Structure formats: structure tokens, C-alpha cells
């Protein structure tokens, strides 16, 4: 019965230490796409720790689970896990708590997706009211919709027919290729499916908000997806163009003043674009990607070690 406990301990240590290590690193600012991958691997490793611990705890508590799980395994493999010795109510309680957490996470993710779809439908309905279709115009005829509005604003409306919505105030503020840079930024979000990363991070944070790795995961996803989309746009139109577009869209919102605002991350994004820190070398990017991919393999290896040791 030691393996489920070791997996729980490994998951707890990872959830505590990984956010601190990543917060101290300086490279995520320079490589947000790699940082997104690293965060996903860390969260996957923690979830695997809990899922494997739940599975082995359930196998220790109930023969109905143990039988199918080890049906094709040799007798020595089952004995190596010592699932039937002294497990008692601890194994059943652990399995039930972890299973409840998994079910609640799934429910929260489903609710988050449904809320996002409901918001999207409401936004499209409001868009049709503010910008009605002209006679003979197709609903998905254009990817750019211009709304009358004095406040500079632009946002991406995803869906089967995604559209970039821009106010006339933004058109008057954005010069040259700045509007194209805004479009490239939003297309970067859509191409990388950043909405799903945000849905998952919100669901995990909503269920396990007190667990450091999940709380940090949600905060970092909001920041890193914006940095990654900035990089997509800057590779096509230049860092200065993207920075000027950010300033043009946000200077009237008070984000560059001393008081905190909901868009307080914008000045940091502008400074990052203007500083033009060099990217990591391809070798280092590859090394970080490979090491991160190995992190979820650790709990799998821990779970299989007793069985593999008997086979050798």
C-alpha cells in the first residue's frame, strides 16, 4: 500500500515546488510557448499522481476493482503491490475523495465550456443588433466587423465563422499595420486554441483553488497566452507595431497610470515588446521541451516500479 501514498506525496511536492521554480525562472518571458508546454506537463504530472493513487487505492479497497485491473498480470505482480494487506478504510477513503475531486473537476470544466458558449451566443446576438446584416449579406461573409464606438476596442469572436470586431474609435487610433497586428494577435489565440487552456485552468482553479500549482496555472495561462499571441503578431509586423497597437487600444483605460486596473498586464507586455530580449537558442528550447515531456512520465514510472521489479 506504499505506492498510492508515494504518489500522493509526489503530487503534493510537485504542486508546491513547481510554481516556485517556474516563478524564479526568467526564460518564460522570452519563450512563452515553451512555458505553456512546461506548465501543461507539470499539471498533467500532478493529475496523473492523483489519478494513479486513486486507482491503486481503489484496487486495495475493493476486489471488484483489483480483479479487472490486474487480470492479466502474474501473481507476483499483484503481491508486489501488497494491495490486500492492512489497507483498511484509508484506501477506500482516499479513492473516494480523489474520485470526487475528479468528477467535480469534470463538472466544472463542462460548466465553464457551457458558460463560454452562452457568452459567445450573447455576444453574437448583440453584434447582430449593433451591426445588422445588410440585404443579401451572408452571416459569415466577413472576418472583420466594424462597430460604431468612440472607445478604441478590438476583440476576437470565435466560433464556426470567427470574426474580429473593431470599433470606429480603434480604427481612428490604429495606424498603418497596427490593425493587421491586432488581427494577427487574435488569430494566434485561435490557432493555438488558447480558449481551451483557459477553460481547463479555470476549472482546476475553481475546484482546487487552494492548491498552489492550480492557482498559479490559471494566473500564468492568462499571462502567457497573451505573450505568445504578441509574439505571433510581432514576427509578422514587428515588435514596435504590436506595442503601438497595444498602447493605442489601452491608453484611454488608465492602464499606464499608477492605479491598478483589470488590464494591468498591458504595460508589462509593452515593455517586453520594446525591450526585444533575444529568444533562447534552439538547442535550449528543445532541451526544455524534452525535459518537460518527461515530467508526466515520473508518476507512471513510480506506479509501475513494483510490478516491473518482480518481472526482472
Short mmCIF file of C-alpha atoms in Angstrom, two decimals:
data_model
loop_
_atom_site.label_atom_id
_atom_site.label_comp_id
_atom_site.label_asym_id
_atom_site.label_seq_id
_atom_site.Cartn_x
_atom_site.Cartn_y
_atom_site.Cartn_z
CA UNK A 1 0.00 0.00 0.00
CA UNK A 2 3.03 2.27 -0.14
CA UNK A 3 2.70 3.20 -3.83
CA UNK A 4 -0.55 5.24 -3.52
CA UNK A 5 0.95 7.14 -0.59
CA UNK A 6 4.17 7.82 -2.53
CA UNK A 7 2.14 9.07 -5.48
CA UNK A 8 0.14 11.41 -3.25
CA UNK A 9 3.35 12.73 -1.70
CA UNK A 10 4.92 13.18 -5.13
CA UNK A 11 1.85 15.08 -6.36
CA UNK A 12 1.85 17.32 -3.28
CA UNK A 13 5.56 18.11 -3.60
CA UNK A 14 5.22 18.85 -7.30
CA UNK A 15 2.26 21.15 -6.72
CA UNK A 16 4.25 23.08 -4.10
CA UNK A 17 7.69 23.26 -5.71
CA UNK A 18 6.93 23.60 -9.44
CA UNK A 19 5.22 27.04 -9.22
CA UNK A 20 8.11 28.41 -7.15
CA UNK A 21 10.74 27.13 -9.55
CA UNK A 22 8.90 28.48 -12.59
CA UNK A 23 8.29 31.84 -10.88
CA UNK A 24 12.05 32.24 -10.34
CA UNK A 25 12.92 31.38 -13.95
CA UNK A 26 13.47 34.26 -16.36
CA UNK A 27 13.15 32.35 -19.63
CA UNK A 28 9.29 32.10 -19.72
CA UNK A 29 9.13 35.80 -20.67
CA UNK A 30 11.35 35.06 -23.66
CA UNK A 31 9.72 31.76 -24.63
CA UNK A 32 6.03 31.84 -23.67
CA UNK A 33 5.12 28.92 -25.95
CA UNK A 34 7.70 26.68 -24.26
CA UNK A 35 6.49 27.93 -20.87
CA UNK A 36 2.91 26.99 -21.78
CA UNK A 37 4.11 23.49 -22.65
CA UNK A 38 6.06 23.19 -19.37
CA UNK A 39 3.05 24.27 -17.31
CA UNK A 40 0.81 21.76 -19.07
CA UNK A 41 3.30 18.97 -18.42
CA UNK A 42 3.58 19.90 -14.73
CA UNK A 43 -0.19 19.98 -14.27
CA UNK A 44 -0.53 16.69 -16.16
CA UNK A 45 2.05 15.13 -13.83
CA UNK A 46 0.15 16.27 -10.73
CA UNK A 47 -3.14 15.00 -12.12
CA UNK A 48 -1.51 11.67 -13.01
CA UNK A 49 -0.20 11.35 -9.45
CA UNK A 50 -3.70 11.79 -8.06
CA UNK A 51 -5.36 9.59 -10.70
CA UNK A 52 -2.91 6.69 -10.26
CA UNK A 53 -3.12 6.98 -6.49
CA UNK A 54 -6.92 6.84 -6.74
CA UNK A 55 -6.78 3.78 -8.99
CA UNK A 56 -4.38 1.83 -6.78
CA UNK A 57 -6.23 2.86 -3.61
CA UNK A 58 -9.47 1.62 -5.12
CA UNK A 59 -7.76 -1.65 -6.08
CA UNK A 60 -6.57 -2.02 -2.48
CA UNK A 61 -10.02 -1.31 -1.06
CA UNK A 62 -12.25 -3.31 -3.39
CA UNK A 63 -11.68 -6.66 -5.05
CA UNK A 64 -14.09 -5.67 -7.83
CA UNK A 65 -11.54 -3.06 -8.93
CA UNK A 66 -8.43 -5.13 -8.23
CA UNK A 67 -9.60 -8.09 -10.29
CA UNK A 68 -10.05 -6.35 -13.66
CA UNK A 69 -7.04 -4.09 -13.07
CA UNK A 70 -4.62 -6.98 -12.55
CA UNK A 71 -6.49 -9.62 -14.53
CA UNK A 72 -3.65 -10.29 -16.96
CA UNK A 73 -0.79 -9.70 -14.53
CA UNK A 74 1.23 -12.56 -12.99
CA UNK A 75 0.60 -13.36 -9.32
CA UNK A 76 3.93 -11.91 -8.33
CA UNK A 77 2.96 -8.51 -9.68
CA UNK A 78 -0.17 -8.37 -7.54
CA UNK A 79 1.78 -9.42 -4.45
CA UNK A 80 4.42 -6.75 -5.09
CA UNK A 81 1.86 -4.00 -4.59
CA UNK A 82 0.64 -5.52 -1.28
CA UNK A 83 -2.82 -4.21 -2.02
CA UNK A 84 -4.68 -6.51 0.32
CA UNK A 85 -2.52 -6.07 3.41
CA UNK A 86 -3.59 -3.54 6.02
CA UNK A 87 -5.26 -1.13 3.65
CA UNK A 88 -8.45 -0.76 5.68
CA UNK A 89 -10.69 2.28 5.35
CA UNK A 90 -7.73 4.54 4.45
CA UNK A 91 -7.60 3.18 0.90
CA UNK A 92 -11.36 3.44 0.38
CA UNK A 93 -11.45 6.98 1.76
CA UNK A 94 -8.54 8.10 -0.42
CA UNK A 95 -10.10 6.58 -3.52
CA UNK A 96 -13.47 8.19 -2.85
CA UNK A 97 -12.03 11.65 -2.13
CA UNK A 98 -9.84 11.61 -5.25
CA UNK A 99 -12.68 10.28 -7.40
CA UNK A 100 -14.97 13.01 -6.09
CA UNK A 101 -12.35 15.62 -6.94
CA UNK A 102 -12.02 14.23 -10.46
CA UNK A 103 -15.78 14.21 -11.04
CA UNK A 104 -16.14 17.74 -9.69
CA UNK A 105 -13.32 18.93 -11.93
CA UNK A 106 -15.06 17.42 -14.95
CA UNK A 107 -18.30 19.09 -13.94
CA UNK A 108 -16.57 22.44 -13.53
CA UNK A 109 -14.90 22.11 -16.93
CA UNK A 110 -18.24 21.30 -18.57
CA UNK A 111 -19.85 24.27 -16.81
CA UNK A 112 -17.01 26.55 -17.92
CA UNK A 113 -17.39 25.46 -21.55
CA UNK A 114 -21.16 25.92 -21.41
CA UNK A 115 -20.78 29.40 -19.91
CA UNK A 116 -18.28 30.33 -22.62
CA UNK A 117 -20.66 29.15 -25.34
CA UNK A 118 -23.51 31.05 -23.74
CA UNK A 119 -21.40 34.23 -23.62
CA UNK A 120 -20.43 33.70 -27.25
CA UNK A 121 -24.08 33.36 -28.33
CA UNK A 122 -24.99 36.50 -26.38
CA UNK A 123 -22.10 38.42 -27.95
CA UNK A 124 -23.15 37.34 -31.45
CA UNK A 125 -26.74 38.33 -30.76
CA UNK A 126 -25.61 41.73 -29.50
CA UNK A 127 -23.35 42.08 -32.53
CA UNK A 128 -26.30 41.48 -34.88
CA UNK A 129 -28.24 44.18 -33.06
CA UNK A 130 -25.41 46.72 -33.21
CA UNK A 131 -24.28 45.75 -36.73
CA UNK A 132 -27.28 44.21 -38.55
CA UNK A 133 -26.73 42.36 -41.80
CA UNK A 134 -27.45 44.26 -44.98
CA UNK A 135 -29.87 42.81 -47.57
CA UNK A 136 -28.13 39.97 -49.38
CA UNK A 137 -25.22 39.84 -46.91
CA UNK A 138 -24.19 36.40 -45.64
CA UNK A 139 -23.88 35.90 -41.84
CA UNK A 140 -20.31 34.61 -42.26
CA UNK A 141 -19.43 36.85 -45.16
CA UNK A 142 -16.62 38.82 -43.49
CA UNK A 143 -13.98 38.23 -40.86
CA UNK A 144 -13.87 41.90 -39.87
CA UNK A 145 -16.82 43.70 -38.31
CA UNK A 146 -16.71 47.42 -37.58
CA UNK A 147 -18.91 48.80 -34.80
CA UNK A 148 -19.69 52.42 -34.11
CA UNK A 149 -17.99 53.35 -30.87
CA UNK A 150 -15.83 56.17 -29.57
CA UNK A 151 -13.81 53.91 -27.27
CA UNK A 152 -10.90 52.11 -29.00
CA UNK A 153 -11.52 48.39 -28.70
CA UNK A 154 -10.97 45.18 -30.62
CA UNK A 155 -11.75 41.57 -29.76
CA UNK A 156 -11.91 38.18 -31.40
CA UNK A 157 -15.26 36.43 -31.60
CA UNK A 158 -14.56 32.69 -32.02
CA UNK A 159 -16.91 30.13 -33.50
CA UNK A 160 -17.63 28.39 -36.80
CA UNK A 161 -17.26 31.76 -38.52
CA UNK A 162 -14.70 33.64 -36.37
CA UNK A 163 -14.64 37.40 -36.66
CA UNK A 164 -12.52 40.30 -35.46
CA UNK A 165 -14.72 43.06 -34.06
CA UNK A 166 -13.24 46.57 -34.14
CA UNK A 167 -14.79 49.85 -33.06
CA UNK A 168 -14.54 53.01 -35.13
CA UNK A 169 -12.57 54.50 -32.25
CA UNK A 170 -9.93 51.81 -32.74
CA UNK A 171 -9.83 52.41 -36.49
CA UNK A 172 -9.15 56.07 -35.84
CA UNK A 173 -6.43 55.25 -33.31
CA UNK A 174 -4.61 52.39 -35.07
CA UNK A 175 -2.26 53.48 -37.83
CA UNK A 176 -0.59 51.63 -40.68
CA UNK A 177 -0.20 47.92 -39.98
CA UNK A 178 -1.35 48.16 -36.36
CA UNK A 179 -4.83 46.84 -37.20
CA UNK A 180 -3.24 43.92 -39.07
CA UNK A 181 -1.10 43.26 -35.99
CA UNK A 182 -4.20 43.15 -33.79
CA UNK A 183 -5.80 40.69 -36.21
CA UNK A 184 -2.63 38.53 -36.21
CA UNK A 185 -2.61 38.59 -32.39
CA UNK A 186 -6.19 37.34 -32.17
CA UNK A 187 -5.61 34.75 -34.89
CA UNK A 188 -2.67 33.48 -32.84
CA UNK A 189 -5.07 32.84 -29.95
CA UNK A 190 -7.47 30.99 -32.23
CA UNK A 191 -4.83 28.88 -33.98
CA UNK A 192 -3.29 27.69 -30.70
CA UNK A 193 -6.73 27.06 -29.10
CA UNK A 194 -5.83 29.18 -26.11
CA UNK A 195 -9.50 29.22 -25.12
CA UNK A 196 -9.27 25.56 -24.10
CA UNK A 197 -6.20 26.22 -21.96
CA UNK A 198 -8.10 28.98 -20.19
CA UNK A 199 -11.17 26.75 -19.71
CA UNK A 200 -9.08 23.97 -18.16
CA UNK A 201 -7.12 26.31 -15.91
CA UNK A 202 -10.32 27.96 -14.64
CA UNK A 203 -11.92 24.58 -13.95
CA UNK A 204 -8.91 23.29 -12.00
CA UNK A 205 -8.56 26.53 -10.08
CA UNK A 206 -12.27 26.53 -9.31
CA UNK A 207 -12.07 23.06 -7.73
CA UNK A 208 -8.57 23.16 -6.23
CA UNK A 209 -8.08 26.87 -5.72
CA UNK A 210 -6.04 26.27 -2.55
CA UNK A 211 -3.54 24.02 -4.35
CA UNK A 212 -0.63 26.28 -5.41
CA UNK A 213 0.04 24.65 -8.77
CA UNK A 214 -3.54 25.04 -9.98
CA UNK A 215 -3.91 28.63 -8.74
CA UNK A 216 -0.61 29.57 -10.41
CA UNK A 217 -1.60 27.63 -13.54
CA UNK A 218 -4.68 29.82 -14.05
CA UNK A 219 -2.76 33.07 -13.46
CA UNK A 220 0.10 32.07 -15.75
CA UNK A 221 -2.17 30.87 -18.55
CA UNK A 222 -3.81 34.30 -18.79
CA UNK A 223 -0.40 35.97 -18.96
CA UNK A 224 1.45 33.51 -21.20
CA UNK A 225 -1.25 33.17 -23.86
CA UNK A 226 -1.14 36.94 -24.35
CA UNK A 227 2.65 36.90 -24.63
CA UNK A 228 2.51 34.03 -27.11
CA UNK A 229 -0.06 35.84 -29.26
CA UNK A 230 2.06 39.01 -29.09
CA UNK A 231 4.99 37.02 -30.46
CA UNK A 232 2.87 35.66 -33.32
CA UNK A 233 1.92 39.19 -34.33
CA UNK A 234 5.41 40.65 -33.82
CA UNK A 235 7.01 38.03 -36.06
CA UNK A 236 4.81 39.28 -38.91
CA UNK A 237 4.60 43.01 -38.24
CA UNK A 238 7.41 43.81 -35.82
CA UNK A 239 7.55 44.39 -32.08
CA UNK A 240 7.18 48.16 -32.33
CA UNK A 241 3.97 47.88 -34.37
CA UNK A 242 2.40 45.49 -31.85
CA UNK A 243 3.49 47.66 -28.92
CA UNK A 244 2.00 50.79 -30.51
CA UNK A 245 -1.25 48.91 -31.19
CA UNK A 246 -1.43 47.87 -27.52
CA UNK A 247 -0.85 51.45 -26.42
CA UNK A 248 -3.44 52.78 -28.88
CA UNK A 249 -6.13 50.37 -27.67
CA UNK A 250 -5.46 50.75 -23.94
CA UNK A 251 -4.16 54.24 -23.18
CA UNK A 252 -7.69 55.57 -22.52
CA UNK A 253 -8.33 52.83 -19.94
CA UNK A 254 -5.81 54.18 -17.44
CA UNK A 255 -3.63 51.08 -17.60
CA UNK A 256 -0.45 53.14 -17.82
CA UNK A 257 -1.25 55.13 -14.68
CA UNK A 258 -0.31 54.44 -11.04
CA UNK A 259 -3.64 52.86 -10.09
CA UNK A 260 -4.16 49.10 -10.70
CA UNK A 261 -6.71 48.14 -13.34
CA UNK A 262 -8.09 44.87 -14.76
CA UNK A 263 -5.67 45.38 -17.68
CA UNK A 264 -2.58 45.92 -15.52
CA UNK A 265 -0.63 43.34 -17.55
CA UNK A 266 -0.63 45.57 -20.65
CA UNK A 267 2.30 47.83 -19.59
CA UNK A 268 4.44 44.77 -18.91
CA UNK A 269 3.60 43.42 -22.37
CA UNK A 270 4.54 46.74 -23.97
CA UNK A 271 7.85 46.87 -22.07
CA UNK A 272 8.61 43.30 -23.10
CA UNK A 273 7.98 44.07 -26.77
CA UNK A 274 10.12 47.20 -26.69
CA UNK A 275 12.99 45.59 -24.79
CA UNK A 276 13.27 42.92 -27.52
CA UNK A 277 15.04 40.33 -25.35
CA UNK A 278 16.63 37.64 -27.55
CA UNK A 279 14.99 34.22 -27.78
CA UNK A 280 16.61 31.14 -26.30
CA UNK A 281 18.78 29.07 -28.60
CA UNK A 282 17.02 26.23 -30.48
CA UNK A 283 19.06 23.68 -28.52
CA UNK A 284 17.91 25.09 -25.18
CA UNK A 285 14.30 25.29 -26.34
CA UNK A 286 14.47 21.66 -27.43
CA UNK A 287 16.05 20.65 -24.13
CA UNK A 288 13.37 22.40 -22.08
CA UNK A 289 10.63 20.84 -24.20
CA UNK A 290 12.11 17.35 -23.84
CA UNK A 291 12.66 17.63 -20.08
CA UNK A 292 9.10 18.89 -19.58
CA UNK A 293 7.73 15.98 -21.61
CA UNK A 294 9.45 13.59 -19.20
CA UNK A 295 7.81 15.08 -16.11
CA UNK A 296 4.45 13.26 -16.55
CA UNK A 297 6.38 10.02 -17.02
CA UNK A 298 7.66 10.16 -13.41
CA UNK A 299 4.36 9.21 -11.69
CA UNK A 300 3.79 6.50 -14.30
CA UNK A 301 7.24 5.08 -13.54
CA UNK A 302 6.58 5.21 -9.79
CA UNK A 303 3.29 3.35 -10.27
CA UNK A 304 4.90 0.63 -12.39
CA UNK A 305 8.13 0.11 -10.41
CA UNK A 306 6.81 -2.65 -8.06
CA UNK A 307 5.36 -4.65 -10.94
CA UNK A 308 8.42 -4.24 -13.15
CA UNK A 309 10.74 -5.24 -10.31
CA UNK A 310 9.03 -8.61 -10.00
CA UNK A 311 9.29 -9.25 -13.73
CA UNK A 312 13.04 -8.65 -13.75
#
